[in-house]
PDB file of C-alpha atoms in Angstrom:
ATOM      1  CA  MET A   1      83.863 181.448 214.831  1.00 52.00           C
ATOM      2  CA  SER A   2      84.402 180.119 211.497  1.00 60.00           C
ATOM      3  CA  THR A   3      83.192 181.081 208.486  1.00 68.00           C
ATOM      4  CA  PRO A   4      80.696 179.489 206.685  1.00 70.00           C
ATOM      5  CA  GLY A   5      82.916 178.548 202.635  1.00 79.00           C
ATOM      6  CA  VAL A   6      85.781 180.397 204.182  1.00 93.00           C
ATOM      7  CA  LYS A   7      88.817 176.830 204.524  1.00 97.00           C
ATOM      8  CA  VAL A   8      91.851 177.282 206.259  1.00 97.00           C
ATOM      9  CA  GLY A   9      94.897 177.527 204.745  1.00 97.00           C
ATOM     10  CA  VAL A  10      97.104 174.835 203.834  1.00 97.00           C
ATOM     11  CA  SER A  11     100.694 175.128 202.684  1.00 97.00           C
ATOM     12  CA  GLU A  12     102.379 174.165 199.364  1.00 98.00           C
ATOM     13  CA  GLU A  13     102.913 170.433 200.342  1.00 97.00           C
ATOM     14  CA  GLU A  14     100.008 170.121 201.699  1.00 98.00           C
ATOM     15  CA  LYS A  15      98.647 170.394 198.708  1.00 98.00           C
ATOM     16  CA  LYS A  16     101.288 167.978 196.857  1.00 98.00           C
ATOM     17  CA  LEU A  17      99.665 165.151 198.905  1.00 98.00           C
ATOM     18  CA  SER A  18      97.774 162.746 197.603  1.00 97.00           C
ATOM     19  CA  TYR A  19      93.997 163.264 199.753  1.00 98.00           C
ATOM     20  CA  TYR A  20      94.565 167.303 199.148  1.00 98.00           C
ATOM     21  CA  LYS A  21      91.387 166.631 196.860  1.00 98.00           C
ATOM     22  CA  TYR A  22      89.287 166.148 199.907  1.00 98.00           C
ATOM     23  CA  PHE A  23      90.340 169.139 201.109  1.00 98.00           C
ATOM     24  CA  GLU A  24      88.911 170.819 197.596  1.00 97.00           C
ATOM     25  CA  GLN A  25      85.446 169.593 197.855  1.00 96.00           C
ATOM     26  CA  ASP A  26      82.293 170.430 199.519  1.00 96.00           C
ATOM     27  CA  LEU A  27      81.606 169.904 202.834  1.00 97.00           C
ATOM     28  CA  ALA A  28      78.919 166.621 202.387  1.00 98.00           C
ATOM     29  CA  PRO A  29      75.667 168.859 203.438  1.00 97.00           C
ATOM     30  CA  VAL A  30      74.550 168.490 207.466  1.00 98.00           C
ATOM     31  CA  PRO A  31      70.849 166.660 207.078  1.00 97.00           C
ATOM     32  CA  ALA A  32      68.080 169.185 206.965  1.00 98.00           C
ATOM     33  CA  GLU A  33      66.945 166.732 210.289  1.00 97.00           C
ATOM     34  CA  LYS A  34      69.814 167.524 211.757  1.00 98.00           C
ATOM     35  CA  ILE A  35      69.366 171.107 211.586  1.00 98.00           C
ATOM     36  CA  ALA A  36      66.329 172.262 212.397  1.00 98.00           C
ATOM     37  CA  ILE A  37      67.410 170.034 215.525  1.00 98.00           C
ATOM     38  CA  LEU A  38      70.314 172.374 216.267  1.00 97.00           C
ATOM     39  CA  GLN A  39      68.179 175.326 216.171  1.00 97.00           C
ATOM     40  CA  GLY A  40      65.203 173.333 218.418  1.00 97.00           C
ATOM     41  CA  GLY A  41      66.757 174.517 221.297  1.00 96.00           C
ATOM     42  CA  PRO A  42      68.248 171.925 223.834  1.00 98.00           C
ATOM     43  CA  ILE A  43      66.847 168.929 224.411  1.00 97.00           C
ATOM     44  CA  ALA A  44      65.040 168.868 227.968  1.00 98.00           C
ATOM     45  CA  PRO A  45      67.183 167.726 231.195  1.00 98.00           C
ATOM     46  CA  GLU A  46      65.236 164.822 231.659  1.00 97.00           C
ATOM     47  CA  LYS A  47      66.905 163.262 228.463  1.00 98.00           C
ATOM     48  CA  CYS A  48      70.044 163.643 228.986  1.00 98.00           C
ATOM     49  CA  ILE A  49      72.296 160.600 229.362  1.00 98.00           C
ATOM     50  CA  PRO A  50      73.988 160.634 233.406  1.00 97.00           C
ATOM     51  CA  PHE A  51      77.314 159.904 232.205  1.00 97.00           C
ATOM     52  CA  GLU A  52      76.871 157.029 235.631  1.00 96.00           C
ATOM     53  CA  GLU A  53      74.730 155.411 232.973  1.00 97.00           C
ATOM     54  CA  ARG A  54      77.547 155.692 230.129  1.00 97.00           C
ATOM     55  CA  ASN A  55      77.705 151.638 229.896  1.00 98.00           C
ATOM     56  CA  LYS A  56      73.646 151.666 228.524  1.00 98.00           C
ATOM     57  CA  PHE A  57      74.646 153.786 226.241  1.00 98.00           C
ATOM     58  CA  LEU A  58      77.732 151.945 224.952  1.00 97.00           C
ATOM     59  CA  LYS A  59      75.488 148.499 225.230  1.00 97.00           C
ATOM     60  CA  GLY A  60      72.273 150.400 223.104  1.00 96.00           C
ATOM     61  CA  GLU A  61      69.946 150.391 226.149  1.00 97.00           C
ATOM     62  CA  ALA A  62      69.549 153.788 226.280  1.00 96.00           C
ATOM     63  CA  ASP A  63      66.882 154.551 224.537  1.00 95.00           C
ATOM     64  CA  GLU A  64      64.903 156.395 227.057  1.00 97.00           C
ATOM     65  CA  TYR A  65      67.118 159.212 226.633  1.00 98.00           C
ATOM     66  CA  ALA A  66      67.898 161.685 223.114  1.00 97.00           C
ATOM     67  CA  ASN A  67      69.882 160.632 220.190  1.00 96.00           C
ATOM     68  CA  ILE A  68      70.526 163.127 218.423  1.00 98.00           C
ATOM     69  CA  GLY A  69      70.947 166.819 219.961  1.00 98.00           C
ATOM     70  CA  TYR A  70      72.345 169.297 223.156  1.00 98.00           C
ATOM     71  CA  GLY A  71      71.189 170.121 226.352  1.00 98.00           C
ATOM     72  CA  VAL A  72      72.228 170.628 229.924  1.00 98.00           C
ATOM     73  CA  ALA A  73      71.069 168.312 232.659  1.00 98.00           C
ATOM     74  CA  ALA A  74      69.786 169.099 235.898  1.00 96.00           C
ATOM     75  CA  ASP A  75      73.255 168.497 238.036  1.00 96.00           C
ATOM     76  CA  GLY A  76      74.472 171.932 235.275  1.00 97.00           C
ATOM     77  CA  THR A  77      76.247 169.432 232.991  1.00 98.00           C
ATOM     78  CA  GLY A  78      76.626 169.508 229.318  1.00 98.00           C
ATOM     79  CA  LEU A  79      75.397 166.739 226.936  1.00 98.00           C
ATOM     80  CA  VAL A  80      76.024 166.018 223.114  1.00 98.00           C
ATOM     81  CA  CYS A  81      74.547 162.967 221.086  1.00 98.00           C
ATOM     82  CA  ASN A  82      74.909 162.266 217.928  1.00 98.00           C
ATOM     83  CA  THR A  83      74.058 159.707 216.245  1.00 98.00           C
ATOM     84  CA  THR A  84      75.315 159.701 212.365  1.00 98.00           C
ATOM     85  CA  TYR A  85      74.243 157.081 209.583  1.00 98.00           C
ATOM     86  CA  MET A  86      77.965 156.088 207.365  1.00 98.00           C
ATOM     87  CA  PRO A  87      76.328 154.346 204.016  1.00 98.00           C
ATOM     88  CA  GLY A  88      79.854 152.168 202.475  1.00 98.00           C
ATOM     89  CA  VAL A  89      81.640 152.782 206.785  1.00 98.00           C
ATOM     90  CA  THR A  90      83.122 149.222 208.152  1.00 98.00           C
ATOM     91  CA  GLY A  91      83.784 148.861 211.571  1.00 98.00           C
ATOM     92  CA  GLU A  92      88.080 148.886 210.241  1.00 98.00           C
ATOM     93  CA  MET A  93      87.865 151.786 208.218  1.00 98.00           C
ATOM     94  CA  LEU A  94      86.685 154.271 211.918  1.00 98.00           C
ATOM     95  CA  ASP A  95      89.939 152.174 214.008  1.00 98.00           C
ATOM     96  CA  TRP A  96      92.036 153.107 210.907  1.00 98.00           C
ATOM     97  CA  TRP A  97      90.546 157.038 210.496  1.00 98.00           C
ATOM     98  CA  PHE A  98      91.453 157.099 214.543  1.00 98.00           C
ATOM     99  CA  PRO A  99      95.328 157.537 214.260  1.00 98.00           C
ATOM    100  CA  TRP A 100      95.871 158.171 210.710  1.00 98.00           C
ATOM    101  CA  HIS A 101      94.691 161.395 211.095  1.00 98.00           C
ATOM    102  CA  SER A 102      96.488 162.376 214.923  1.00 98.00           C
ATOM    103  CA  VAL A 103      99.731 161.368 212.928  1.00 98.00           C
ATOM    104  CA  GLY A 104     101.627 162.991 209.206  1.00 96.00           C
ATOM    105  CA  SER A 105      99.965 166.045 207.486  1.00 97.00           C
ATOM    106  CA  ASP A 106      98.307 168.051 209.136  1.00 98.00           C
ATOM    107  CA  LEU A 107      96.387 168.184 206.449  1.00 98.00           C
ATOM    108  CA  ARG A 108      94.467 164.727 207.419  1.00 98.00           C
ATOM    109  CA  TYR A 109      92.451 166.210 210.029  1.00 98.00           C
ATOM    110  CA  LYS A 110      91.994 169.921 207.522  1.00 98.00           C
ATOM    111  CA  ILE A 111      90.149 167.256 205.452  1.00 98.00           C
ATOM    112  CA  TRP A 112      87.902 165.980 207.865  1.00 98.00           C
ATOM    113  CA  ASP A 113      86.476 169.381 207.838  1.00 98.00           C
ATOM    114  CA  PRO A 114      87.976 171.880 206.355  1.00 98.00           C
ATOM    115  CA  GLU A 115      86.201 175.115 207.584  1.00 97.00           C
ATOM    116  CA  ASP A 116      86.754 173.823 211.206  1.00 97.00           C
ATOM    117  CA  HIS A 117      89.686 171.891 211.783  1.00 97.00           C
ATOM    118  CA  TYR A 118      94.275 173.212 211.855  1.00 97.00           C
ATOM    119  CA  PHE A 119      95.747 170.830 213.170  1.00 97.00           C
ATOM    120  CA  ALA A 120      96.158 167.382 215.114  1.00 97.00           C
ATOM    121  CA  ARG A 121      98.826 166.154 216.551  1.00 97.00           C
ATOM    122  CA  ALA A 122      99.542 162.441 218.608  1.00 98.00           C
ATOM    123  CA  TYR A 123     102.421 162.569 221.330  1.00 98.00           C
ATOM    124  CA  PRO A 124     103.384 159.968 221.261  1.00 98.00           C
ATOM    125  CA  ALA A 125     103.200 159.210 217.676  1.00 98.00           C
ATOM    126  CA  SER A 126     106.445 156.660 217.584  1.00 98.00           C
ATOM    127  CA  TYR A 127     102.931 154.025 219.506  1.00 98.00           C
ATOM    128  CA  VAL A 128     100.542 155.210 217.600  1.00 98.00           C
ATOM    129  CA  VAL A 129     102.194 153.659 214.240  1.00 97.00           C
ATOM    130  CA  ASP A 130     103.929 151.167 215.689  1.00 98.00           C
ATOM    131  CA  PRO A 131     103.112 148.253 213.399  1.00 97.00           C
ATOM    132  CA  ASN A 132     102.895 146.102 217.100  1.00 98.00           C
ATOM    133  CA  VAL A 133     100.347 147.624 218.110  1.00 98.00           C
ATOM    134  CA  PRO A 134      96.244 146.443 217.060  1.00 98.00           C
ATOM    135  CA  MET A 135      94.698 149.038 214.696  1.00 97.00           C
ATOM    136  CA  ASN A 136      92.084 148.974 217.369  1.00 97.00           C
ATOM    137  CA  GLN A 137      94.210 150.118 220.274  1.00 98.00           C
ATOM    138  CA  LYS A 138      96.387 152.495 218.442  1.00 98.00           C
ATOM    139  CA  THR A 139      94.575 155.588 220.177  1.00 98.00           C
ATOM    140  CA  TRP A 140      94.720 154.014 224.281  1.00 98.00           C
ATOM    141  CA  GLY A 141      96.955 155.991 226.064  1.00 97.00           C
ATOM    142  CA  VAL A 142      98.050 158.833 223.043  1.00 98.00           C
ATOM    143  CA  ASP A 143      97.399 162.767 223.670  1.00 98.00           C
ATOM    144  CA  HIS A 144      95.783 164.177 220.754  1.00 98.00           C
ATOM    145  CA  TYR A 145      97.199 168.235 220.400  1.00 98.00           C
ATOM    146  CA  ILE A 146      94.089 169.575 218.209  1.00 97.00           C
ATOM    147  CA  MET A 147      93.312 172.910 216.965  1.00 96.00           C
ATOM    148  CA  GLU A 148      89.584 173.574 215.691  1.00 94.00           C
ATOM    149  CA  ASP A 149      86.617 175.860 215.640  1.00 92.00           C
ATOM    150  CA  VAL A 150      83.887 174.720 217.835  1.00 87.00           C
ATOM    151  CA  GLY A 151      81.998 178.512 217.760  1.00 79.00           C
ATOM    152  CA  PRO A 152      83.830 180.906 219.670  1.00 77.00           C
ATOM    153  CA  GLY A 153      86.414 181.101 217.225  1.00 86.00           C
ATOM    154  CA  PRO A 154      90.086 178.703 217.060  1.00 92.00           C
ATOM    155  CA  GLU A 155      90.757 177.089 220.277  1.00 92.00           C
ATOM    156  CA  PHE A 156      93.286 174.664 221.330  1.00 94.00           C
ATOM    157  CA  LEU A 157      92.571 171.225 223.011  1.00 93.00           C
ATOM    158  CA  GLN A 158      94.326 168.344 224.136  1.00 96.00           C
ATOM    159  CA  LEU A 159      92.454 165.189 224.105  1.00 96.00           C
ATOM    160  CA  CYS A 160      93.911 162.532 226.338  1.00 96.00           C
ATOM    161  CA  PHE A 161      92.529 159.824 225.274  1.00 98.00           C
ATOM    162  CA  LYS A 162      92.016 156.670 227.248  1.00 98.00           C
ATOM    163  CA  ARG A 163      91.476 152.605 227.141  1.00 98.00           C
ATOM    164  CA  PRO A 164      87.740 151.889 227.657  1.00 98.00           C
ATOM    165  CA  ALA A 165      88.049 150.108 231.160  1.00 97.00           C
ATOM    166  CA  ASP A 166      90.481 153.500 232.030  1.00 96.00           C
ATOM    167  CA  LEU A 167      86.556 155.450 231.857  1.00 96.00           C
ATOM    168  CA  GLY A 168      84.413 152.827 233.630  1.00 96.00           C
ATOM    169  CA  TYR A 169      83.259 151.577 230.437  1.00 97.00           C
ATOM    170  CA  ASP A 170      83.473 147.612 229.904  1.00 98.00           C
ATOM    171  CA  GLU A 171      85.293 146.127 227.755  1.00 97.00           C
ATOM    172  CA  SER A 172      83.060 142.908 227.181  1.00 97.00           C
ATOM    173  CA  ILE A 173      80.618 145.332 225.575  1.00 97.00           C
ATOM    174  CA  LEU A 174      83.381 145.615 222.183  1.00 97.00           C
ATOM    175  CA  GLY A 175      83.411 143.366 219.641  1.00 96.00           C
ATOM    176  CA  THR A 176      78.796 142.937 220.448  1.00 95.00           C
ATOM    177  CA  GLU A 177      76.120 143.577 217.886  1.00 95.00           C
ATOM    178  CA  ASN A 178      75.780 147.709 219.472  1.00 95.00           C
ATOM    179  CA  CYS A 179      78.729 148.254 220.131  1.00 98.00           C
ATOM    180  CA  GLU A 180      81.780 147.338 217.254  1.00 98.00           C
ATOM    181  CA  SER A 181      84.204 148.852 218.961  1.00 98.00           C
ATOM    182  CA  MET A 182      85.435 152.526 220.391  1.00 98.00           C
ATOM    183  CA  VAL A 183      86.784 155.207 221.306  1.00 98.00           C
ATOM    184  CA  CYS A 184      86.863 157.307 224.402  1.00 98.00           C
ATOM    185  CA  ALA A 185      89.115 160.776 225.636  1.00 97.00           C
ATOM    186  CA  VAL A 186      89.123 163.591 228.371  1.00 97.00           C
ATOM    187  CA  GLY A 187      89.082 166.778 227.065  1.00 93.00           C
ATOM    188  CA  LYS A 188      90.701 169.724 228.690  1.00 88.00           C
ATOM    189  CA  SER A 189      90.472 172.753 226.888  1.00 80.00           C
ATOM    190  CA  SER A 190      87.742 176.684 227.928  1.00 76.00           C
ATOM    191  CA  CYS A 191      84.973 173.786 229.423  1.00 81.00           C
ATOM    192  CA  ALA A 192      86.631 170.041 230.768  1.00 91.00           C
ATOM    193  CA  ALA A 193      84.747 167.295 229.296  1.00 96.00           C
ATOM    194  CA  VAL A 194      84.557 163.826 228.179  1.00 97.00           C
ATOM    195  CA  MET A 195      84.301 161.863 224.741  1.00 97.00           C
ATOM    196  CA  THR A 196      82.903 158.881 223.255  1.00 98.00           C
ATOM    197  CA  HIS A 197      82.249 157.701 220.027  1.00 98.00           C
ATOM    198  CA  LYS A 198      81.648 154.410 219.091  1.00 98.00           C
ATOM    199  CA  TRP A 199      80.099 151.584 216.318  1.00 98.00           C
ATOM    200  CA  HIS A 200      78.531 149.393 214.377  1.00 98.00           C
ATOM    201  CA  PRO A 201      77.094 147.099 211.229  1.00 98.00           C
ATOM    202  CA  TYR A 202      73.640 149.129 210.572  1.00 98.00           C
ATOM    203  CA  LYS A 203      72.333 148.603 206.193  1.00 97.00           C
ATOM    204  CA  ASP A 204      75.551 148.436 204.112  1.00 98.00           C
ATOM    205  CA  GLY A 205      77.395 150.695 206.606  1.00 98.00           C
ATOM    206  CA  VAL A 206      77.734 151.668 210.375  1.00 98.00           C
ATOM    207  CA  LEU A 207      75.938 153.593 212.941  1.00 98.00           C
ATOM    208  CA  PHE A 208      78.358 155.314 214.439  1.00 98.00           C
ATOM    209  CA  GLU A 209      77.584 157.356 217.544  1.00 98.00           C
ATOM    210  CA  SER A 210      78.816 159.877 220.273  1.00 98.00           C
ATOM    211  CA  ARG A 211      78.741 161.365 223.533  1.00 98.00           C
ATOM    212  CA  PHE A 212      80.074 164.675 224.696  1.00 98.00           C
ATOM    213  CA  TRP A 213      79.414 164.454 228.706  1.00 98.00           C
ATOM    214  CA  ILE A 214      81.125 168.558 229.167  1.00 97.00           C
ATOM    215  CA  GLY A 215      81.905 170.031 232.997  1.00 96.00           C
ATOM    216  CA  TYR A 216      83.961 167.012 233.582  1.00 96.00           C
ATOM    217  CA  ARG A 217      87.318 165.895 234.041  1.00 93.00           C
ATOM    218  CA  MET A 218      89.882 163.473 235.432  1.00 91.00           C
ATOM    219  CA  ASP A 219      91.283 163.932 238.382  1.00 91.00           C
ATOM    220  CA  GLU A 220      94.832 162.662 239.937  1.00 90.00           C
ATOM    221  CA  ASP A 221      93.669 159.015 241.137  1.00 90.00           C
ATOM    222  CA  GLY A 222      92.332 158.474 237.626  1.00 89.00           C
ATOM    223  CA  ASN A 223      88.338 159.121 238.398  1.00 91.00           C
ATOM    224  CA  VAL A 224      86.371 160.830 235.850  1.00 93.00           C
ATOM    225  CA  VAL A 225      84.452 163.190 238.606  1.00 93.00           C
ATOM    226  CA  LYS A 226      82.355 166.765 237.764  1.00 94.00           C
ATOM    227  CA  ALA A 227      84.429 169.872 237.228  1.00 93.00           C
ATOM    228  CA  ILE A 228      82.384 172.482 237.862  1.00 94.00           C
ATOM    229  CA  PRO A 229      80.619 173.703 241.608  1.00 93.00           C
ATOM    230  CA  GLU A 230      77.786 172.827 242.409  1.00 93.00           C
ATOM    231  CA  GLY A 231      74.814 175.690 241.246  1.00 93.00           C
ATOM    232  CA  VAL A 232      76.369 176.873 238.601  1.00 95.00           C
ATOM    233  CA  SER A 233      75.777 174.994 234.938  1.00 96.00           C
ATOM    234  CA  ILE A 234      77.332 174.642 231.493  1.00 96.00           C
ATOM    235  CA  PRO A 235      75.529 177.895 229.085  1.00 96.00           C
ATOM    236  CA  PRO A 236      73.731 175.605 226.475  1.00 96.00           C
ATOM    237  CA  ILE A 237      75.260 177.918 223.944  1.00 95.00           C
ATOM    238  CA  VAL A 238      78.214 175.510 224.549  1.00 95.00           C
ATOM    239  CA  PRO A 239      76.594 172.527 223.780  1.00 96.00           C
ATOM    240  CA  GLN A 240      74.907 174.227 220.392  1.00 96.00           C
ATOM    241  CA  GLY A 241      78.422 175.139 220.005  1.00 95.00           C
ATOM    242  CA  LEU A 242      79.858 171.483 220.389  1.00 95.00           C
ATOM    243  CA  PHE A 243      76.411 169.986 218.099  1.00 97.00           C
ATOM    244  CA  ALA A 244      76.688 172.544 215.509  1.00 96.00           C
ATOM    245  CA  HIS A 245      80.532 171.257 214.679  1.00 96.00           C
ATOM    246  CA  ASN A 246      79.850 167.187 215.423  1.00 97.00           C
ATOM    247  CA  ILE A 247      77.036 167.111 213.347  1.00 98.00           C
ATOM    248  CA  LYS A 248      79.013 169.114 210.323  1.00 97.00           C
ATOM    249  CA  GLU A 249      82.611 166.627 210.768  1.00 98.00           C
ATOM    250  CA  PHE A 250      80.878 163.311 211.150  1.00 98.00           C
ATOM    251  CA  THR A 251      78.019 163.540 208.219  1.00 98.00           C
ATOM    252  CA  ASN A 252      81.820 165.182 206.575  1.00 98.00           C
ATOM    253  CA  LEU A 253      83.683 162.388 207.326  1.00 98.00           C
ATOM    254  CA  ALA A 254      80.711 159.341 206.759  1.00 98.00           C
ATOM    255  CA  SER A 255      80.891 160.736 203.340  1.00 98.00           C
ATOM    256  CA  ILE A 256      84.989 160.684 202.385  1.00 98.00           C
ATOM    257  CA  LEU A 257      86.150 157.909 204.376  1.00 98.00           C
ATOM    258  CA  PRO A 258      84.694 154.830 201.684  1.00 98.00           C
ATOM    259  CA  THR A 259      87.875 155.971 199.218  1.00 98.00           C
ATOM    260  CA  LEU A 260      90.173 157.529 201.375  1.00 98.00           C
ATOM    261  CA  TYR A 261      90.272 154.814 203.421  1.00 98.00           C
ATOM    262  CA  ALA A 262      90.681 152.535 200.330  1.00 98.00           C
ATOM    263  CA  GLU A 263      93.210 155.297 198.862  1.00 98.00           C
ATOM    264  CA  GLU A 264      95.772 155.421 202.710  1.00 98.00           C
ATOM    265  CA  LYS A 265      95.290 152.534 204.623  1.00 96.00           C
ATOM    266  CA  ASP A 266      98.546 151.362 203.844  1.00 94.00           C
ATOM    267  CA  THR A 267     100.145 155.080 205.036  1.00 91.00           C
ATOM    268  CA  LEU A 268      99.915 154.817 208.323  1.00 88.00           C
TER     269      LEU A 268
END
């Protein structure tokens, strides 16, 4: 596990980059109410939104479920949910951020969470930087090969980003009031999971909402299926660790993205 306040290593070349200053500054503090949720124990199983109801989440019609916290559902799968208000951030900035941090220097990923992020590399990078690909589609079909620490120590992760329809999302919801844009992926690591982030305008910024369904994988036919045997449950410490990481990295991203985008938006 990373030590709070201790940052990952950087090279001399990285120190010369224009955005190294974001690595040097202190991480934005996680709101006290989210720390309290982290320390308060898991949410009740019935408050875990089932993966089958993911389009209700996209539509903003899932209020009967938790929107901040972590837990283990009745079927043994894990859930992480987080909502982050990002003042001064626009949907355009987030559409840019997800491809931008996956190409170029490893420092782009490190500044997101300097204590826990080591690298993120996109394949194929040629697709990500292709000017003919719309910014909000630059993650579709792209794998991000990542090294990060979400609690147990640095771990390798392959995030297979998908077109929303390929994960069963109703794309007619995109561009609506409750879902301006989104990214989604299937994660391959020591614990398979499906990840979805969506965002929409809120106050003078955006509301950024995340869901991780832990214990799901994609089969050979492209269907998302449960990855754990019947009767087996994800240990609560797994979603708890991911929740702790999520509230940390997205609090920090919200603090750096407006100025970072203004300075680097033309450097994809």
